CSV table of C-alpha atoms in Angstrom, one decimal:
chain,number,residue,atom,x,y,z
A,1,UNK,CA,-15.0,-24.9,-32.3
A,2,UNK,CA,-18.7,-24.8,-31.0
A,3,UNK,CA,-17.8,-27.9,-28.7
A,4,UNK,CA,-14.6,-25.8,-27.6
A,5,UNK,CA,-16.5,-23.0,-26.7
A,6,UNK,CA,-19.2,-24.8,-24.5
A,7,UNK,CA,-16.5,-27.0,-23.0
A,8,UNK,CA,-14.8,-23.5,-21.9
A,9,UNK,CA,-18.1,-22.0,-20.6
A,10,UNK,CA,-18.2,-25.1,-18.5
A,11,UNK,CA,-14.9,-24.9,-16.9
A,12,UNK,CA,-16.0,-21.0,-16.3
A,13,UNK,CA,-19.2,-21.8,-14.8
A,14,UNK,CA,-17.9,-24.3,-12.9
A,15,UNK,CA,-14.8,-22.5,-11.2
A,16,UNK,CA,-16.9,-19.5,-10.9
A,17,UNK,CA,-17.7,-21.1,-7.5
A,18,UNK,CA,-15.8,-20.9,-5.0
A,19,UNK,CA,-16.9,-23.7,-2.8
A,20,UNK,CA,-16.4,-25.6,-6.1
A,21,UNK,CA,-12.6,-24.4,-6.4
A,22,UNK,CA,-12.1,-25.1,-2.6
A,23,UNK,CA,-13.5,-28.9,-3.2
A,24,UNK,CA,-11.3,-29.4,-6.2
A,25,UNK,CA,-8.1,-27.9,-4.6
A,26,UNK,CA,-8.4,-29.7,-1.5
A,27,UNK,CA,-9.2,-32.9,-3.3
A,28,UNK,CA,-5.9,-32.8,-5.4
A,29,UNK,CA,-3.8,-32.1,-3.0
A,30,UNK,CA,-4.8,-35.0,-1.4
A,31,UNK,CA,-4.6,-37.2,-4.1
A,32,UNK,CA,-1.2,-36.1,-4.9
A,33,UNK,CA,-0.2,-37.0,-1.4
A,34,UNK,CA,-1.3,-40.4,-1.4
A,35,UNK,CA,0.0,-40.7,-4.8
A,36,UNK,CA,3.4,-39.1,-3.8
A,37,UNK,CA,3.8,-42.5,-1.2
A,38,UNK,CA,2.9,-45.0,-4.0
A,39,UNK,CA,5.7,-42.9,-6.4
A,40,UNK,CA,8.7,-42.8,-3.8
A,41,UNK,CA,7.9,-46.5,-3.1
A,42,UNK,CA,8.4,-48.0,-7.0
A,43,UNK,CA,10.1,-44.9,-8.5
A,44,UNK,CA,14.4,-44.2,-8.0
A,45,UNK,CA,13.3,-40.3,-8.5
A,46,UNK,CA,11.4,-39.5,-5.6
A,47,UNK,CA,8.1,-37.4,-5.8
A,48,UNK,CA,9.0,-36.0,-2.1
A,49,UNK,CA,11.5,-33.2,-1.9
A,50,UNK,CA,14.6,-33.9,-0.1
A,51,UNK,CA,13.9,-31.0,1.9
A,52,UNK,CA,11.0,-33.1,3.5
A,53,UNK,CA,13.7,-35.4,4.6
A,54,UNK,CA,15.5,-33.0,6.1
A,55,UNK,CA,12.3,-31.3,8.2
A,56,UNK,CA,11.4,-35.0,9.3
A,57,UNK,CA,14.8,-36.3,10.5
A,58,UNK,CA,15.2,-32.9,12.4
A,59,UNK,CA,11.7,-33.4,14.2
A,60,UNK,CA,13.1,-37.2,15.1
A,61,UNK,CA,16.1,-35.2,16.3
A,62,UNK,CA,14.0,-33.1,18.8
A,63,UNK,CA,12.3,-36.3,20.0
A,64,UNK,CA,14.9,-38.4,20.4
A,65,UNK,CA,18.2,-36.8,22.0
A,66,UNK,CA,21.3,-39.0,22.5
A,67,UNK,CA,25.2,-38.4,23.9
A,68,UNK,CA,25.6,-36.2,20.7
A,69,UNK,CA,21.9,-34.8,20.1
A,70,UNK,CA,21.3,-32.8,22.7
A,71,UNK,CA,19.5,-29.3,22.7
A,72,UNK,CA,22.7,-26.8,23.5
A,73,UNK,CA,20.7,-23.7,24.9
A,74,UNK,CA,20.0,-23.9,29.0
A,75,UNK,CA,16.5,-24.2,28.9
A,76,UNK,CA,17.1,-27.1,26.2
A,77,UNK,CA,19.6,-29.1,28.6
A,78,UNK,CA,17.1,-28.7,31.5
A,79,UNK,CA,14.0,-29.9,29.0
A,80,UNK,CA,15.9,-32.9,27.8
A,81,UNK,CA,15.1,-32.5,24.4
A,82,UNK,CA,17.0,-33.1,21.1
A,83,UNK,CA,18.8,-30.7,18.9
A,84,UNK,CA,17.4,-30.5,15.2
A,85,UNK,CA,20.5,-28.9,13.8
A,86,UNK,CA,22.2,-32.3,14.3
A,87,UNK,CA,20.4,-32.9,11.0
A,88,UNK,CA,23.2,-31.7,8.6
A,89,UNK,CA,21.7,-28.9,6.1
A,90,UNK,CA,18.9,-28.1,8.7
A,91,UNK,CA,19.1,-23.9,8.6
A,92,UNK,CA,15.6,-23.1,9.4
A,93,UNK,CA,13.9,-22.3,12.7
A,94,UNK,CA,13.1,-25.1,14.8
A,95,UNK,CA,9.2,-24.3,14.8
A,96,UNK,CA,9.5,-26.2,11.8
A,97,UNK,CA,10.7,-29.3,13.2
A,98,UNK,CA,8.3,-28.5,16.2
A,99,UNK,CA,5.4,-28.5,13.5
A,100,UNK,CA,6.3,-31.8,11.6
A,101,UNK,CA,6.7,-33.8,15.3
A,102,UNK,CA,3.0,-35.5,14.6
A,103,UNK,CA,5.0,-37.0,11.8
A,104,UNK,CA,6.8,-39.3,13.9
A,105,UNK,CA,3.6,-40.5,15.9
A,106,UNK,CA,0.6,-40.2,13.1
A,107,UNK,CA,2.1,-40.5,9.8
A,108,UNK,CA,5.6,-40.0,8.0
A,109,UNK,CA,3.4,-37.6,5.2
A,110,UNK,CA,1.5,-35.5,8.4
A,111,UNK,CA,3.7,-32.5,7.1
A,112,UNK,CA,2.6,-32.5,3.5
A,113,UNK,CA,-0.9,-32.5,4.5
A,114,UNK,CA,0.1,-29.4,6.5
A,115,UNK,CA,1.8,-27.8,3.8
A,116,UNK,CA,-1.1,-28.6,1.5
A,117,UNK,CA,-3.3,-27.2,4.1
A,118,UNK,CA,-1.4,-23.9,4.5
A,119,UNK,CA,-1.7,-23.8,0.6
A,120,UNK,CA,-5.5,-23.7,0.9
A,121,UNK,CA,-5.8,-21.5,3.8
A,122,UNK,CA,-4.0,-19.2,1.6
A,123,UNK,CA,-6.2,-19.5,-1.3
A,124,UNK,CA,-9.3,-18.8,1.2
A,125,UNK,CA,-7.7,-15.3,2.5
A,126,UNK,CA,-7.4,-14.2,-1.4
A,127,UNK,CA,-10.2,-15.1,-2.2
A,128,UNK,CA,-11.9,-13.1,1.5
A,129,UNK,CA,-9.4,-10.1,0.6
A,130,UNK,CA,-10.6,-9.9,-3.0
A,131,UNK,CA,-14.1,-9.9,-2.0
A,132,UNK,CA,-14.2,-7.5,0.8
A,133,UNK,CA,-11.3,-5.4,0.1
A,134,UNK,CA,-9.7,-5.6,-3.3
A,135,UNK,CA,-12.4,-5.7,-6.0
A,136,UNK,CA,-14.5,-2.6,-6.0
A,137,UNK,CA,-18.3,-3.0,-5.7
A,138,UNK,CA,-20.3,-1.9,-8.6
A,139,UNK,CA,-22.0,1.1,-8.1
A,140,UNK,CA,-26.0,0.7,-7.2
A,141,UNK,CA,-28.2,2.3,-9.5
A,142,UNK,CA,-30.0,5.6,-8.7
A,143,UNK,CA,-33.2,4.6,-10.4
A,144,UNK,CA,-36.3,5.2,-8.3
A,145,UNK,CA,-37.3,1.6,-8.6
A,146,UNK,CA,-36.1,0.1,-5.2
A,147,UNK,CA,-36.7,-3.4,-6.8
A,148,UNK,CA,-34.2,-2.4,-9.5
A,149,UNK,CA,-31.4,-1.3,-7.0
A,150,UNK,CA,-31.9,-4.5,-5.4
A,151,UNK,CA,-31.2,-6.3,-8.5
A,152,UNK,CA,-28.5,-4.2,-9.2
A,153,UNK,CA,-26.9,-4.8,-6.2
A,154,UNK,CA,-27.4,-8.4,-6.4
A,155,UNK,CA,-26.3,-8.8,-9.5
A,156,UNK,CA,-22.8,-6.6,-8.6
A,157,UNK,CA,-22.1,-9.1,-5.6
A,158,UNK,CA,-22.7,-12.1,-8.0
A,159,UNK,CA,-20.3,-10.9,-10.3
A,160,UNK,CA,-17.5,-10.0,-7.9
A,161,UNK,CA,-17.9,-13.4,-6.1
A,162,UNK,CA,-17.2,-14.6,-9.3
A,163,UNK,CA,-14.4,-12.8,-10.2
A,164,UNK,CA,-12.9,-13.7,-6.7
A,165,UNK,CA,-13.6,-17.5,-7.1
A,166,UNK,CA,-11.7,-17.7,-10.6
A,167,UNK,CA,-9.0,-15.4,-9.2
A,168,UNK,CA,-8.4,-17.4,-6.3
A,169,UNK,CA,-8.6,-20.5,-8.7
A,170,UNK,CA,-5.2,-19.1,-10.0
A,171,UNK,CA,-3.5,-19.6,-6.5
A,172,UNK,CA,-5.3,-22.8,-5.8
A,173,UNK,CA,-5.6,-24.4,-8.9
A,174,UNK,CA,-1.9,-23.6,-9.8
A,175,UNK,CA,0.5,-26.6,-10.7
A,176,UNK,CA,3.3,-24.9,-9.4
A,177,UNK,CA,1.9,-24.1,-6.5
A,178,UNK,CA,0.1,-27.6,-5.4
A,179,UNK,CA,2.9,-29.5,-6.5
A,180,UNK,CA,5.7,-27.8,-4.3
A,181,UNK,CA,3.2,-28.3,-0.9
A,182,UNK,CA,2.4,-31.9,-1.7
A,183,UNK,CA,6.2,-32.7,-2.6
A,184,UNK,CA,7.2,-31.7,0.8
A,185,UNK,CA,8.1,-27.9,0.9
A,186,UNK,CA,7.4,-25.7,3.5
A,187,UNK,CA,7.2,-22.1,1.7
A,188,UNK,CA,3.1,-22.4,1.7
A,189,UNK,CA,3.5,-21.7,5.6
A,190,UNK,CA,5.5,-18.5,5.1
A,191,UNK,CA,3.1,-17.8,2.4
A,192,UNK,CA,0.4,-18.1,4.4
A,193,UNK,CA,2.2,-15.8,7.2
A,194,UNK,CA,3.1,-13.0,4.6
A,195,UNK,CA,-0.7,-13.2,3.4
A,196,UNK,CA,-2.0,-13.0,7.0
A,197,UNK,CA,0.0,-10.0,7.7
A,198,UNK,CA,-1.4,-8.5,4.3
A,199,UNK,CA,-5.0,-9.0,5.4
A,200,UNK,CA,-5.0,-7.9,9.0
A,201,UNK,CA,-2.9,-4.9,7.2
A,202,UNK,CA,-5.5,-3.9,4.7
A,203,UNK,CA,-8.3,-4.5,7.6
A,204,UNK,CA,-5.9,-1.7,9.5
A,205,UNK,CA,-5.1,-4.2,12.5
A,206,UNK,CA,-1.8,-3.0,12.6
A,207,UNK,CA,-1.1,-4.7,15.9
A,208,UNK,CA,-1.8,-8.2,14.6
A,209,UNK,CA,-0.2,-7.2,11.0
A,210,UNK,CA,3.0,-6.3,13.0
A,211,UNK,CA,2.9,-9.5,15.3
A,212,UNK,CA,2.4,-11.6,12.0
A,213,UNK,CA,5.2,-9.8,10.1
A,214,UNK,CA,7.6,-10.4,13.2
A,215,UNK,CA,6.8,-14.1,13.1
A,216,UNK,CA,7.3,-13.7,8.8
A,217,UNK,CA,10.7,-12.5,9.7
A,218,UNK,CA,11.7,-15.2,12.1
A,219,UNK,CA,10.5,-18.1,9.6
A,220,UNK,CA,12.9,-16.7,6.9
A,221,UNK,CA,14.6,-13.5,7.1
A,222,UNK,CA,13.3,-11.8,3.6
A,223,UNK,CA,9.9,-10.7,4.4
A,224,UNK,CA,11.2,-7.7,6.6
A,225,UNK,CA,11.3,-5.8,3.5
A,226,UNK,CA,7.0,-6.0,3.8
A,227,UNK,CA,7.3,-3.8,6.2
A,228,UNK,CA,8.5,-0.9,5.0
A,229,UNK,CA,5.6,-0.9,2.8
A,230,UNK,CA,3.7,-1.0,5.7
A,231,UNK,CA,5.1,2.1,7.4
A,232,UNK,CA,4.1,4.0,4.1
A,233,UNK,CA,0.8,3.0,4.3
A,234,UNK,CA,0.3,3.7,8.5
A,235,UNK,CA,2.2,6.8,8.0
A,236,UNK,CA,-0.2,8.3,5.5
A,237,UNK,CA,-3.9,6.8,6.4
A,238,UNK,CA,-4.9,10.1,7.5
A,239,UNK,CA,-3.5,12.1,4.3
A,240,UNK,CA,-0.4,12.8,2.7
A,241,UNK,CA,1.5,16.2,3.7
A,242,UNK,CA,3.4,18.3,1.3
A,243,UNK,CA,6.9,18.9,1.7
A,244,UNK,CA,10.1,16.8,2.9
A,245,UNK,CA,8.5,17.8,6.5
A,246,UNK,CA,5.3,15.9,5.4
A,247,UNK,CA,6.7,13.1,4.1
A,248,UNK,CA,9.3,12.6,7.3
A,249,UNK,CA,6.1,13.0,9.7
A,250,UNK,CA,4.3,10.3,7.6
A,251,UNK,CA,7.2,7.9,7.7
A,252,UNK,CA,8.2,8.7,11.3
A,253,UNK,CA,5.4,9.3,14.1
A,254,UNK,CA,4.0,7.5,17.1
A,255,UNK,CA,2.0,4.6,15.0
A,256,UNK,CA,5.0,3.8,13.0
A,257,UNK,CA,7.2,3.6,15.6
A,258,UNK,CA,4.7,1.3,17.5
A,259,UNK,CA,4.5,-0.8,14.6
A,260,UNK,CA,8.1,-1.3,14.1
A,261,UNK,CA,8.4,-2.0,18.2
A,262,UNK,CA,5.6,-4.5,17.5
A,263,UNK,CA,7.1,-6.8,14.9
A,264,UNK,CA,10.9,-6.3,16.3
A,265,UNK,CA,9.8,-7.4,19.7
A,266,UNK,CA,7.7,-10.4,18.2
A,267,UNK,CA,11.1,-11.3,16.3
A,268,UNK,CA,13.1,-10.8,19.1
A,269,UNK,CA,10.9,-12.7,21.8
A,270,UNK,CA,11.2,-15.9,19.0
A,271,UNK,CA,14.3,-15.5,18.7
A,272,UNK,CA,15.5,-15.3,22.3
A,273,UNK,CA,12.9,-18.6,23.1
A,274,UNK,CA,14.8,-20.2,20.4
A,275,UNK,CA,18.4,-19.5,21.5
A,276,UNK,CA,17.6,-20.7,25.4
A,277,UNK,CA,16.4,-24.0,23.7
A,278,UNK,CA,18.7,-24.5,21.1
A,279,UNK,CA,21.6,-22.1,21.9
A,280,UNK,CA,24.4,-21.2,19.3
A,281,UNK,CA,23.5,-23.8,16.9
A,282,UNK,CA,20.3,-21.8,16.4
A,283,UNK,CA,21.6,-18.7,16.2
A,284,UNK,CA,24.5,-20.1,13.6
A,285,UNK,CA,22.5,-22.6,11.2
A,286,UNK,CA,19.4,-19.8,11.1
A,287,UNK,CA,21.1,-16.3,10.2
A,288,UNK,CA,24.8,-16.3,10.7
A,289,UNK,CA,25.7,-19.3,8.0
A,290,UNK,CA,23.5,-16.9,5.5
A,291,UNK,CA,26.4,-14.3,5.7
A,292,UNK,CA,29.2,-16.6,4.7
A,293,UNK,CA,27.5,-19.5,2.7
A,294,UNK,CA,29.6,-20.1,-0.5
A,295,UNK,CA,26.6,-22.2,-1.9
A,296,UNK,CA,26.7,-21.6,-5.6
A,297,UNK,CA,23.3,-23.9,-5.8
A,298,UNK,CA,21.1,-21.4,-3.9
A,299,UNK,CA,20.8,-18.4,-5.6
A,300,UNK,CA,18.9,-16.5,-8.4
A,301,UNK,CA,21.5,-16.5,-11.1
A,302,UNK,CA,20.7,-18.0,-14.4
A,303,UNK,CA,24.2,-19.3,-15.0
A,304,UNK,CA,23.8,-21.7,-11.3
A,305,UNK,CA,24.6,-25.1,-13.6
A,306,UNK,CA,27.2,-23.5,-15.4
A,307,UNK,CA,28.8,-22.2,-11.9
A,308,UNK,CA,27.8,-25.8,-10.1
A,309,UNK,CA,29.7,-27.7,-13.1
A,310,UNK,CA,32.9,-25.3,-12.9
A,311,UNK,CA,32.4,-23.9,-9.1
A,312,UNK,CA,36.6,-24.5,-7.9
A,313,UNK,CA,36.8,-26.9,-4.9
A,314,UNK,CA,40.2,-28.5,-3.9
A,315,UNK,CA,39.9,-32.2,-4.4
A,316,UNK,CA,36.1,-32.1,-5.8
A,317,UNK,CA,35.5,-33.0,-9.4
A,318,UNK,CA,32.2,-31.8,-10.5
A,319,UNK,CA,29.3,-34.2,-11.9
A,320,UNK,CA,29.0,-35.3,-15.2
A,321,UNK,CA,26.2,-33.9,-17.3
């Protein structure tokens, strides 16, 4: 028991330093990406997520246009580039495929390093937010001893950075987090965009927060819901007025209108730019497809596997267990 207690305290002391947490998280992700290449070469069950193959193929199609693979937007035909949506099941923004283009030039695992890097950057943002905004500072003693005040302030700062390091390690050293990014899932990119939005919102830099909210919503639609919370904060930064009129005045005013306009303009600009290059396939695969999808495997139902096995498709036999 004494040995276990000593080991536990040692682990806490090591990971109370954010530098140690950062080094460990980077080394862990690099090791897993290197291991994934060996594993995929020697096992029928791949470590790499199938979606990473989809992203990589989409990047390949952009770089190698052909008779049946040409960007269908007016600018795309002029640029003479390929269409990422030639790859079946690619239903993401073309920006993701563009992000993985260096995988064709440098190394097939380049995208994994990008996704893992976004994970690490997200952890750094979490730490900075904890230290600068979220964690309250310990009040400095009002004693007359100047040296004592300085010591109390220093102890409070040390305690706060230790606590922030431990909390940030929950993300950086989380097996679910680092396994997802090193397998080639792009969710870490969107997580980083959302965290950047939160960072600028907590710093009251609402123009930058609005831009990154628009970018996040372009990447995937659902982050728009965070805009509602932002509007509530913006409208009531200078206090909350009473009554229905005060509530509506907090939600509907020039500052909230400006935030909405910048967010929507960013989203619209990116959407129009993608449409001009890749045309209707971008619009359909990224947005319209999800309005009519019958994909029973991508939902949050606890019965998804039962539905998958029993879903009635004419002429299609459900796989065996």
